[in-house]
mmCIF file of C-alpha atoms and ligand atoms in Angstrom:
data_model
loop_
_atom_site.group_PDB
_atom_site.id
_atom_site.type_symbol
_atom_site.label_atom_id
_atom_site.label_comp_id
_atom_site.label_asym_id
_atom_site.label_seq_id
_atom_site.Cartn_x
_atom_site.Cartn_y
_atom_site.Cartn_z
ATOM 1 C CA MET A 1 0.005 0.010 -0.001
ATOM 2 C CA LYS A 2 3.052 2.238 -0.343
ATOM 3 C CA ARG A 3 1.732 3.946 -3.446
ATOM 4 C CA ILE A 4 -1.488 5.250 -1.948
ATOM 5 C CA TYR A 5 0.241 6.305 1.274
ATOM 6 C CA ASP A 6 2.894 8.234 -0.683
ATOM 7 C CA LEU A 7 0.267 9.899 -2.856
ATOM 8 C CA THR A 8 -1.830 10.818 0.201
ATOM 9 C CA LYS A 9 1.234 12.473 1.762
ATOM 10 C CA GLN A 10 1.799 14.370 -1.498
ATOM 11 C CA TRP A 11 -1.881 15.481 -1.722
ATOM 12 C CA LYS A 12 -1.788 16.707 1.848
ATOM 13 C CA GLU A 13 1.296 18.813 1.007
ATOM 14 C CA GLU A 14 -0.437 20.344 -2.027
ATOM 15 C CA GLU A 15 -2.932 22.402 -0.012
ATOM 16 C CA LEU A 16 -5.796 20.141 -0.932
ATOM 17 C CA ILE A 17 -8.757 19.695 1.405
ATOM 18 C CA LEU A 18 -9.216 15.927 1.211
ATOM 19 C CA PRO A 19 -12.729 14.627 1.892
ATOM 20 C CA ILE A 20 -11.528 11.029 2.308
ATOM 21 C CA TRP A 21 -8.190 9.235 2.533
ATOM 22 C CA LEU A 22 -6.516 6.027 3.706
ATOM 23 C CA GLU A 23 -4.342 5.983 6.806
ATOM 24 C CA ASP A 24 -3.078 3.071 8.904
ATOM 25 C CA GLY A 25 -5.256 0.634 6.971
ATOM 26 C CA ASN A 26 -8.461 2.578 7.774
ATOM 27 C CA ILE A 27 -10.510 4.957 5.738
ATOM 28 C CA LYS A 28 -10.713 8.384 7.270
ATOM 29 C CA LEU A 29 -13.139 11.079 6.229
ATOM 30 C CA ILE A 30 -14.116 14.544 7.349
ATOM 31 C CA ASP A 31 -17.571 14.325 8.899
ATOM 32 C CA GLN A 32 -19.329 16.938 6.730
ATOM 33 C CA THR A 33 -22.431 16.981 8.949
ATOM 34 C CA LYS A 34 -20.331 18.573 11.724
ATOM 35 C CA LEU A 35 -18.769 21.366 9.673
ATOM 36 C CA PRO A 36 -17.969 24.152 10.266
ATOM 37 C CA PHE A 37 -18.363 23.749 14.031
ATOM 38 C CA GLU A 38 -16.034 20.781 14.285
ATOM 39 C CA GLU A 39 -13.403 19.325 11.913
ATOM 40 C CA LYS A 40 -14.134 15.801 13.030
ATOM 41 C CA VAL A 41 -12.323 12.890 11.387
ATOM 42 C CA TYR A 42 -14.476 9.820 11.142
ATOM 43 C CA ILE A 43 -12.741 6.422 10.987
ATOM 44 C CA ILE A 44 -14.268 3.610 8.979
ATOM 45 C CA ASP A 45 -13.183 0.011 8.782
ATOM 46 C CA THR A 46 -15.989 -1.817 6.977
ATOM 47 C CA VAL A 47 -17.794 -1.296 3.705
ATOM 48 C CA GLU A 48 -21.138 -1.322 5.558
ATOM 49 C CA GLU A 49 -20.013 1.579 7.750
ATOM 50 C CA LEU A 50 -18.872 3.479 4.699
ATOM 51 C CA ALA A 51 -22.230 2.862 2.948
ATOM 52 C CA LYS A 52 -23.994 4.265 6.012
ATOM 53 C CA ALA A 53 -21.711 7.320 6.015
ATOM 54 C CA ILE A 54 -22.607 8.003 2.368
ATOM 55 C CA LYS A 55 -26.346 7.555 3.039
ATOM 56 C CA ASN A 56 -26.421 9.827 6.041
ATOM 57 C CA MET A 57 -24.311 12.527 4.372
ATOM 58 C CA THR A 58 -21.209 12.196 6.591
ATOM 59 C CA ILE A 59 -19.503 12.284 3.212
ATOM 60 C CA ARG A 60 -21.417 13.923 0.363
ATOM 61 C CA GLY A 61 -21.108 15.723 -2.954
ATOM 62 C CA SER A 62 -21.049 13.836 -6.227
ATOM 63 C CA GLY A 63 -17.302 13.763 -6.764
ATOM 64 C CA ALA A 64 -16.542 12.851 -3.163
ATOM 65 C CA ILE A 65 -19.019 10.009 -3.010
ATOM 66 C CA GLY A 66 -17.527 8.713 -6.264
ATOM 67 C CA LEU A 67 -14.165 8.593 -4.468
ATOM 68 C CA ALA A 68 -15.823 7.056 -1.420
ATOM 69 C CA GLY A 69 -16.965 4.298 -3.763
ATOM 70 C CA ALA A 70 -13.363 3.786 -4.901
ATOM 71 C CA TYR A 71 -12.021 3.726 -1.355
ATOM 72 C CA GLY A 72 -14.823 1.367 -0.354
ATOM 73 C CA MET A 73 -13.660 -1.086 -3.020
ATOM 74 C CA LEU A 74 -10.104 -0.774 -1.686
ATOM 75 C CA LEU A 75 -11.348 -1.402 1.834
ATOM 76 C CA SER A 76 -13.157 -4.483 0.625
ATOM 77 C CA ALA A 77 -9.969 -5.682 -1.059
ATOM 78 C CA ILE A 78 -8.035 -5.163 2.184
ATOM 79 C CA ASN A 79 -10.659 -6.883 4.374
ATOM 80 C CA SER A 80 -11.302 -9.795 2.022
ATOM 81 C CA LYS A 81 -7.637 -10.206 0.947
ATOM 82 C CA GLY A 82 -8.699 -9.462 -2.620
ATOM 83 C CA ASN A 83 -11.623 -11.899 -2.942
ATOM 84 C CA LYS A 84 -13.474 -11.112 -6.212
ATOM 85 C CA ASP A 85 -16.906 -12.098 -4.906
ATOM 86 C CA SER A 86 -16.542 -9.919 -1.831
ATOM 87 C CA LEU A 87 -15.475 -7.033 -4.068
ATOM 88 C CA ARG A 88 -18.508 -7.444 -6.297
ATOM 89 C CA GLU A 89 -20.804 -7.562 -3.255
ATOM 90 C CA ALA A 90 -19.154 -4.440 -1.815
ATOM 91 C CA GLY A 91 -19.760 -2.679 -5.134
ATOM 92 C CA GLN A 92 -23.482 -3.428 -4.933
ATOM 93 C CA ILE A 93 -23.679 -2.176 -1.335
ATOM 94 C CA LEU A 94 -21.879 1.053 -2.197
ATOM 95 C CA LYS A 95 -23.925 1.733 -5.340
ATOM 96 C CA SER A 96 -27.228 1.287 -3.481
ATOM 97 C CA THR A 97 -26.589 4.223 -1.125
ATOM 98 C CA ARG A 98 -27.521 7.301 -3.176
ATOM 99 C CA PRO A 99 -29.150 7.091 -6.610
ATOM 100 C CA THR A 100 -28.698 10.463 -8.319
ATOM 101 C CA ALA A 101 -24.955 11.278 -8.428
ATOM 102 C CA ILE A 102 -23.661 9.161 -11.268
ATOM 103 C CA ASN A 103 -19.953 9.343 -10.291
ATOM 104 C CA LEU A 104 -20.539 6.790 -7.564
ATOM 105 C CA MET A 105 -22.003 4.193 -9.956
ATOM 106 C CA LYS A 106 -19.458 4.873 -12.691
ATOM 107 C CA THR A 107 -16.480 4.666 -10.336
ATOM 108 C CA VAL A 108 -17.572 1.427 -8.707
ATOM 109 C CA ASP A 109 -18.465 -0.122 -12.075
ATOM 110 C CA GLU A 110 -15.061 0.902 -13.480
ATOM 111 C CA ILE A 111 -13.316 -0.978 -10.648
ATOM 112 C CA ILE A 112 -15.619 -4.023 -10.892
ATOM 113 C CA ASN A 113 -15.070 -4.247 -14.677
ATOM 114 C CA SER A 114 -11.324 -4.036 -14.228
ATOM 115 C CA ILE A 115 -11.150 -6.741 -11.536
ATOM 116 C CA ASP A 116 -13.355 -8.998 -13.644
ATOM 117 C CA SER A 117 -10.667 -9.059 -16.273
ATOM 118 C CA TYR A 118 -7.709 -9.307 -13.829
ATOM 119 C CA ASN A 119 -6.082 -12.704 -13.642
ATOM 120 C CA GLY A 120 -2.990 -11.872 -11.609
ATOM 121 C CA ASN A 121 -2.346 -12.887 -8.018
ATOM 122 C CA ASP A 122 -2.031 -9.516 -6.284
ATOM 123 C CA MET A 123 -5.568 -8.182 -6.323
ATOM 124 C CA LEU A 124 -4.882 -5.755 -3.458
ATOM 125 C CA SER A 125 -2.101 -3.954 -5.361
ATOM 126 C CA PHE A 126 -4.227 -4.015 -8.508
ATOM 127 C CA VAL A 127 -7.197 -2.305 -6.785
ATOM 128 C CA GLU A 128 -4.851 0.114 -5.038
ATOM 129 C CA ALA A 129 -3.357 1.169 -8.390
ATOM 130 C CA LYS A 130 -6.843 1.600 -9.891
ATOM 131 C CA VAL A 131 -8.010 3.758 -6.966
ATOM 132 C CA CYS A 132 -4.852 5.946 -7.234
ATOM 133 C CA GLU A 133 -5.501 6.341 -10.959
ATOM 134 C CA ILE A 134 -9.143 7.407 -10.334
ATOM 135 C CA ILE A 135 -8.209 9.991 -7.693
ATOM 136 C CA GLU A 136 -5.371 11.435 -9.775
ATOM 137 C CA ARG A 137 -7.642 11.642 -12.814
ATOM 138 C CA GLN A 138 -10.314 13.463 -10.840
ATOM 139 C CA LEU A 139 -7.792 15.907 -9.389
ATOM 140 C CA GLY A 140 -6.505 16.528 -12.903
ATOM 141 C CA TYR A 141 -10.052 17.292 -14.055
ATOM 142 C CA GLU A 142 -10.534 19.765 -11.236
ATOM 143 C CA HIS A 143 -7.429 21.716 -12.243
ATOM 144 C CA LYS A 144 -8.274 21.655 -15.961
ATOM 145 C CA LEU A 145 -11.960 22.579 -15.685
ATOM 146 C CA GLY A 146 -10.989 25.230 -13.152
ATOM 147 C CA LYS A 147 -8.707 26.894 -15.722
ATOM 148 C CA TYR A 148 -11.291 26.713 -18.544
ATOM 149 C CA GLY A 149 -14.003 28.058 -16.289
ATOM 150 C CA ALA A 150 -11.811 30.862 -14.962
ATOM 151 C CA GLU A 151 -11.595 32.251 -18.501
ATOM 152 C CA LEU A 152 -15.329 33.040 -18.231
ATOM 153 C CA ILE A 153 -14.815 35.128 -15.115
ATOM 154 C CA ASN A 154 -14.058 38.848 -15.411
ATOM 155 C CA ASP A 155 -12.298 41.045 -12.935
ATOM 156 C CA GLY A 156 -14.962 42.478 -10.642
ATOM 157 C CA ASP A 157 -17.481 39.660 -11.191
ATOM 158 C CA THR A 158 -19.884 38.510 -8.515
ATOM 159 C CA ILE A 159 -20.773 34.831 -8.782
ATOM 160 C CA LEU A 160 -23.684 32.954 -7.253
ATOM 161 C CA THR A 161 -23.156 29.308 -6.369
ATOM 162 C CA HIS A 162 -25.602 26.867 -4.851
ATOM 163 C CA CYS A 163 -25.123 24.014 -2.396
ATOM 164 C CA HIS A 164 -21.487 23.022 -2.116
ATOM 165 C CA SER A 165 -19.556 22.001 -5.164
ATOM 166 C CA GLY A 166 -16.078 22.364 -3.703
ATOM 167 C CA ALA A 167 -12.997 20.506 -2.488
ATOM 168 C CA LEU A 168 -14.840 18.360 0.058
ATOM 169 C CA ALA A 169 -17.438 17.476 -2.579
ATOM 170 C CA GLY A 170 -14.650 16.433 -4.939
ATOM 171 C CA ALA A 171 -11.048 15.325 -4.857
ATOM 172 C CA GLY A 172 -9.681 18.225 -2.847
ATOM 173 C CA TYR A 173 -8.684 21.148 -5.083
ATOM 174 C CA GLY A 174 -12.078 22.753 -5.536
ATOM 175 C CA GLY A 175 -14.475 20.100 -6.789
ATOM 176 C CA ARG A 176 -16.269 21.629 -9.721
ATOM 177 C CA ALA A 177 -17.878 25.060 -9.217
ATOM 178 C CA LEU A 178 -15.342 26.092 -6.595
ATOM 179 C CA SER A 179 -12.439 24.918 -8.786
ATOM 180 C CA VAL A 180 -13.541 27.600 -11.270
ATOM 181 C CA ILE A 181 -13.878 30.177 -8.535
ATOM 182 C CA ARG A 182 -10.583 29.172 -6.869
ATOM 183 C CA ALA A 183 -8.686 29.247 -10.165
ATOM 184 C CA ALA A 184 -10.063 32.701 -11.050
ATOM 185 C CA PHE A 185 -9.081 33.983 -7.599
ATOM 186 C CA GLU A 186 -5.603 32.446 -7.839
ATOM 187 C CA GLN A 187 -5.178 34.255 -11.181
ATOM 188 C CA GLY A 188 -5.613 37.472 -9.216
ATOM 189 C CA LYS A 189 -9.149 38.281 -10.341
ATOM 190 C CA ASP A 190 -11.114 40.437 -7.993
ATOM 191 C CA ILE A 191 -14.269 38.370 -7.420
ATOM 192 C CA HIS A 192 -17.015 38.082 -4.841
ATOM 193 C CA VAL A 193 -19.063 34.926 -4.270
ATOM 194 C CA PHE A 194 -22.694 34.743 -3.227
ATOM 195 C CA SER A 195 -23.417 31.378 -1.631
ATOM 196 C CA SER A 196 -27.018 30.250 -1.202
ATOM 197 C CA GLU A 197 -27.538 28.434 2.082
ATOM 198 C CA THR A 198 -29.274 25.344 0.598
ATOM 199 C CA ARG A 199 -32.092 24.143 2.842
ATOM 200 C CA PRO A 200 -32.307 21.733 4.546
ATOM 201 C CA TYR A 201 -28.676 20.518 4.878
ATOM 202 C CA LEU A 202 -27.219 24.015 4.559
ATOM 203 C CA GLN A 203 -24.233 22.844 2.540
ATOM 204 C CA GLY A 204 -23.878 26.391 1.131
ATOM 205 C CA ALA A 205 -23.921 28.092 4.524
ATOM 206 C CA ARG A 206 -21.795 25.524 6.303
ATOM 207 C CA ILE A 207 -19.326 24.094 3.774
ATOM 208 C CA THR A 208 -19.057 26.539 0.848
ATOM 209 C CA SER A 209 -18.367 29.379 3.288
ATOM 210 C CA TYR A 210 -15.879 27.171 5.181
ATOM 211 C CA GLU A 211 -13.796 26.569 2.037
ATOM 212 C CA LEU A 212 -14.053 30.141 0.694
ATOM 213 C CA GLU A 213 -12.894 31.404 4.073
ATOM 214 C CA LYS A 214 -9.905 28.996 4.029
ATOM 215 C CA TRP A 215 -8.850 30.325 0.618
ATOM 216 C CA GLY A 216 -9.508 33.946 1.538
ATOM 217 C CA ILE A 217 -12.185 34.449 -1.138
ATOM 218 C CA PRO A 218 -14.685 37.223 -0.254
ATOM 219 C CA HIS A 219 -18.224 35.888 0.037
ATOM 220 C CA THR A 220 -21.724 36.677 1.180
ATOM 221 C CA LEU A 221 -24.414 34.291 2.323
ATOM 222 C CA LEU A 222 -27.931 34.406 0.878
ATOM 223 C CA THR A 223 -30.927 32.283 1.753
ATOM 224 C CA ASP A 224 -32.197 30.241 -1.196
ATOM 225 C CA GLY A 225 -35.076 32.535 -2.133
ATOM 226 C CA MET A 226 -32.996 35.730 -2.361
ATOM 227 C CA SER A 227 -31.175 35.184 -5.634
ATOM 228 C CA GLY A 228 -33.925 36.486 -7.960
ATOM 229 C CA TYR A 229 -34.160 39.821 -6.257
ATOM 230 C CA MET A 230 -30.383 40.141 -5.995
ATOM 231 C CA MET A 231 -30.213 39.548 -9.739
ATOM 232 C CA ARG A 232 -32.819 42.228 -10.372
ATOM 233 C CA LEU A 233 -30.709 44.587 -8.319
ATOM 234 C CA GLY A 234 -27.755 43.820 -10.623
ATOM 235 C CA ARG A 235 -25.733 42.372 -7.741
ATOM 236 C CA ILE A 236 -25.109 38.936 -9.355
ATOM 237 C CA HIS A 237 -23.180 38.718 -12.632
ATOM 238 C CA LYS A 238 -22.858 34.941 -13.119
ATOM 239 C CA VAL A 239 -24.119 31.691 -11.701
ATOM 240 C CA ILE A 240 -21.891 28.603 -11.443
ATOM 241 C CA VAL A 241 -23.071 25.365 -9.871
ATOM 242 C CA GLY A 242 -21.815 21.774 -9.809
ATOM 243 C CA SER A 243 -23.579 18.730 -11.176
ATOM 244 C CA ASP A 244 -24.650 15.347 -9.921
ATOM 245 C CA ARG A 245 -25.532 14.078 -13.376
ATOM 246 C CA VAL A 246 -25.710 15.647 -16.844
ATOM 247 C CA ALA A 247 -27.948 14.062 -19.482
ATOM 248 C CA SER A 248 -26.714 13.641 -23.056
ATOM 249 C CA ASN A 249 -28.901 16.599 -24.087
ATOM 250 C CA GLY A 250 -27.261 18.820 -21.447
ATOM 251 C CA ASP A 251 -30.097 18.721 -18.863
ATOM 252 C CA LEU A 252 -28.586 19.123 -15.408
ATOM 253 C CA LEU A 253 -29.364 17.287 -12.194
ATOM 254 C CA ASN A 254 -28.089 19.217 -9.220
ATOM 255 C CA LYS A 255 -29.087 20.112 -5.670
ATOM 256 C CA ILE A 256 -32.719 21.062 -5.188
ATOM 257 C CA GLY A 257 -33.093 24.805 -5.823
ATOM 258 C CA THR A 258 -30.714 24.909 -8.774
ATOM 259 C CA TYR A 259 -33.602 25.105 -11.255
ATOM 260 C CA MET A 260 -35.051 28.159 -9.465
ATOM 261 C CA HIS A 261 -31.699 29.979 -9.686
ATOM 262 C CA ALA A 262 -31.462 29.049 -13.374
ATOM 263 C CA LEU A 263 -34.949 30.405 -14.114
ATOM 264 C CA ALA A 264 -34.149 33.638 -12.303
ATOM 265 C CA ALA A 265 -30.843 33.915 -14.185
ATOM 266 C CA LYS A 266 -32.607 33.443 -17.565
ATOM 267 C CA ALA A 267 -35.210 36.092 -16.686
ATOM 268 C CA ASN A 268 -32.435 38.516 -15.830
ATOM 269 C CA ASN A 269 -30.076 37.732 -18.753
ATOM 270 C CA ILE A 270 -27.422 36.386 -16.413
ATOM 271 C CA PRO A 271 -25.186 33.554 -17.647
ATOM 272 C CA PHE A 272 -25.795 30.278 -15.858
ATOM 273 C CA TYR A 273 -23.031 27.638 -16.011
ATOM 274 C CA THR A 274 -22.545 24.213 -14.590
ATOM 275 C CA ALA A 275 -19.025 22.937 -13.900
ATOM 276 C CA THR A 276 -18.615 19.219 -14.378
ATOM 277 C CA SER A 277 -16.405 16.579 -15.968
ATOM 278 C CA SER A 278 -16.881 13.935 -18.591
ATOM 279 C CA HIS A 279 -17.258 11.473 -15.764
ATOM 280 C CA THR A 280 -20.560 13.068 -14.699
ATOM 281 C CA ILE A 281 -22.199 12.882 -18.118
ATOM 282 C CA ASP A 282 -24.707 10.081 -18.429
ATOM 283 C CA PHE A 283 -24.641 9.358 -22.166
ATOM 284 C CA LYS A 284 -27.397 6.794 -21.750
ATOM 285 C CA LEU A 285 -29.741 9.404 -20.304
ATOM 286 C CA LYS A 286 -31.547 11.252 -23.077
ATOM 287 C CA ASN A 287 -33.600 13.590 -20.899
ATOM 288 C CA GLY A 288 -32.816 14.795 -17.390
ATOM 289 C CA MET A 289 -36.400 14.210 -16.213
ATOM 290 C CA ASP A 290 -35.909 10.466 -16.699
ATOM 291 C CA ALA A 291 -33.092 10.282 -14.146
ATOM 292 C CA PRO A 292 -33.542 8.792 -10.652
ATOM 293 C CA VAL A 293 -34.035 11.580 -8.145
ATOM 294 C CA GLU A 294 -33.425 10.777 -4.476
ATOM 295 C CA PHE A 295 -36.277 11.684 -2.162
ATOM 296 C CA ARG A 296 -34.949 11.890 1.413
ATOM 297 C CA ASP A 297 -36.731 11.563 4.709
ATOM 298 C CA GLU A 298 -39.327 14.296 5.368
ATOM 299 C CA GLU A 299 -37.948 14.728 8.873
ATOM 300 C CA GLU A 300 -34.895 16.373 7.324
ATOM 301 C CA VAL A 301 -37.284 19.186 6.346
ATOM 302 C CA THR A 302 -39.622 19.278 9.334
ATOM 303 C CA HIS A 303 -36.778 19.344 11.839
ATOM 304 C CA LEU A 304 -33.882 21.769 12.427
ATOM 305 C CA ASN A 305 -31.072 20.451 14.626
ATOM 306 C CA GLY A 306 -33.375 17.709 15.846
ATOM 307 C CA GLN A 307 -36.108 20.175 16.780
ATOM 308 C CA LEU A 308 -39.565 19.953 15.102
ATOM 309 C CA ILE A 309 -40.341 23.275 13.373
ATOM 310 C CA THR A 310 -43.856 22.458 12.091
ATOM 311 C CA GLN A 311 -47.045 21.006 13.502
ATOM 312 C CA LEU A 312 -46.776 17.287 14.333
ATOM 313 C CA SER A 313 -49.285 16.517 11.569
ATOM 314 C CA THR A 314 -47.519 18.633 8.912
ATOM 315 C CA GLU A 315 -46.188 16.583 6.033
ATOM 316 C CA ALA A 316 -43.109 17.549 4.075
ATOM 317 C CA LEU A 317 -41.329 16.488 0.907
ATOM 318 C CA TYR A 318 -37.642 16.418 0.175
ATOM 319 C CA PRO A 319 -36.640 15.795 -3.411
ATOM 320 C CA SER A 320 -32.905 16.182 -2.942
ATOM 321 C CA PHE A 321 -32.167 17.221 -6.539
ATOM 322 C CA ASP A 322 -33.963 18.979 -9.385
ATOM 323 C CA VAL A 323 -33.570 19.109 -13.142
ATOM 324 C CA THR A 324 -32.506 22.259 -14.972
ATOM 325 C CA PRO A 325 -33.387 22.009 -18.682
ATOM 326 C CA ASN A 326 -30.550 22.565 -21.123
ATOM 327 C CA GLU A 327 -32.076 25.706 -22.619
ATOM 328 C CA LEU A 328 -31.366 27.531 -19.308
ATOM 329 C CA ILE A 329 -27.687 26.601 -19.395
ATOM 330 C CA SER A 330 -25.215 29.039 -21.030
ATOM 331 C CA GLY A 331 -22.318 26.575 -21.013
ATOM 332 C CA ILE A 332 -21.065 23.341 -19.474
ATOM 333 C CA ILE A 333 -17.568 23.791 -18.076
ATOM 334 C CA THR A 334 -15.512 20.577 -18.400
ATOM 335 C CA GLU A 335 -11.906 19.372 -18.365
ATOM 336 C CA LYS A 336 -11.909 19.706 -22.182
ATOM 337 C CA GLY A 337 -13.273 23.232 -22.384
ATOM 338 C CA VAL A 338 -16.645 24.958 -22.173
ATOM 339 C CA MET A 339 -19.307 23.079 -24.084
ATOM 340 C CA LYS A 340 -22.050 25.102 -25.744
ATOM 341 C CA ALA A 341 -25.497 24.257 -27.131
ATOM 342 C CA PRO A 342 -26.529 22.161 -28.956
ATOM 343 C CA TYR A 343 -25.251 19.883 -26.201
ATOM 344 C CA LEU A 344 -26.253 16.701 -27.940
ATOM 345 C CA ASP A 345 -23.365 17.451 -30.337
ATOM 346 C CA SER A 346 -20.871 19.261 -28.092
ATOM 347 C CA LEU A 347 -21.018 16.727 -25.230
ATOM 348 C CA LEU A 348 -20.213 13.900 -27.639
ATOM 349 C CA LYS A 349 -16.627 15.206 -27.717
ATOM 350 C CA LEU A 350 -16.368 14.008 -24.102
ATOM 351 C CA LYS A 351 -17.538 10.492 -24.716
HETATM 352 C C1 LIG B 401 -24.472 17.803 -3.478
HETATM 353 C C2 LIG B 401 -24.802 18.681 -4.607
HETATM 354 C C3 LIG B 401 -23.715 19.393 -5.173
HETATM 355 C C4 LIG B 401 -23.274 18.498 -6.276
HETATM 356 C C5 LIG B 401 -22.480 19.127 -7.285
HETATM 357 O O1 LIG B 401 -25.565 17.106 -3.007
HETATM 358 O O2 LIG B 401 -25.879 18.721 -5.124
HETATM 359 O O3 LIG B 401 -24.109 20.634 -5.651
HETATM 360 O O4 LIG B 401 -22.702 17.337 -5.753
HETATM 361 O O5 LIG B 401 -21.203 19.378 -6.840
HETATM 362 P P1 LIG B 401 -25.440 16.360 -1.640
HETATM 363 P P2 LIG B 401 -20.032 18.614 -7.581
HETATM 364 O O6 LIG B 401 -24.937 17.347 -0.637
HETATM 365 O O7 LIG B 401 -26.870 15.939 -1.383
HETATM 366 O O8 LIG B 401 -24.517 15.214 -1.854
HETATM 367 O O9 LIG B 401 -20.325 18.643 -9.034
HETATM 368 O O10 LIG B 401 -18.850 19.388 -7.198
HETATM 369 O O11 LIG B 401 -20.043 17.263 -6.976
#
């Protein structure tokens, strides 16, 4: 396991904010439900525990749960001494946790497909090498898409982002949306970020602000319903969000509330971008409305910090993602450049 330990040491020296890593034979992750109050490291030693941590949002964000899937396969290889059946079973457990973010399914399937065709006798090293390759690839994407996206940002721009599409939702540089913002800031551009709080988990308030603060990027918090008025006031120049899945026609699945920001942006002639990578495009999905959308427990909406905020009989709904139709999207920022409509053609370049 020397390779992954050496790489982890290197990543930690590169000013990355790692959501998940391997140390002393255990998986460690930052408990994102506790941020920003506590930087608690959560230690995991079974695939079942990791699946639970993905389900209950201890680790979250499409890129990060994709990597959690990869680490889960490595953990299974460690615990089962490289048994193929155990690895396949672990893959099913991991993939069943959250249905919308496609990186999780694609990453686990990539590892399962590769072990199916492996006939050597050191499965552990084989899976370790595959996991390193996946993490390095994703980090590479973050740097590349960050640079392409930063070209869209002008000095003096104010940028709205929703939920948290940053380092802890990705591989550690800046995930997707925040890779663009971080790269623009590192180029010396004078920018200001508006972060919408993102009810009910408050990823925007808790985690986006946490990372922006770490990097010294000026930011202001908005509640989710404020963006339209702020756009009418001329206070928001661009919108950049991440993506949990992009359909082949460019429709975007992202955190619930994204569609409302996109509609407001269209009505106010404000460019709306999603930052993503080829890995998040679901070429089999023709239309975003056909994708599986996770509905979470209504208690996550009726309760705040464990406290009921409605009547006992009040029902609630929590679709965790929504679908933004491609016609509201000004460009899809990827590791190969900014794709423009018609997306059915431009996204094919990423296949
Ligand atoms: C996270 C979420 C993020 C996306 C996109 O949802 O919707 O906006 O993951 O970010 P949750 P990225 O908190 O429910 O996992 O493209 O960087 O992953």
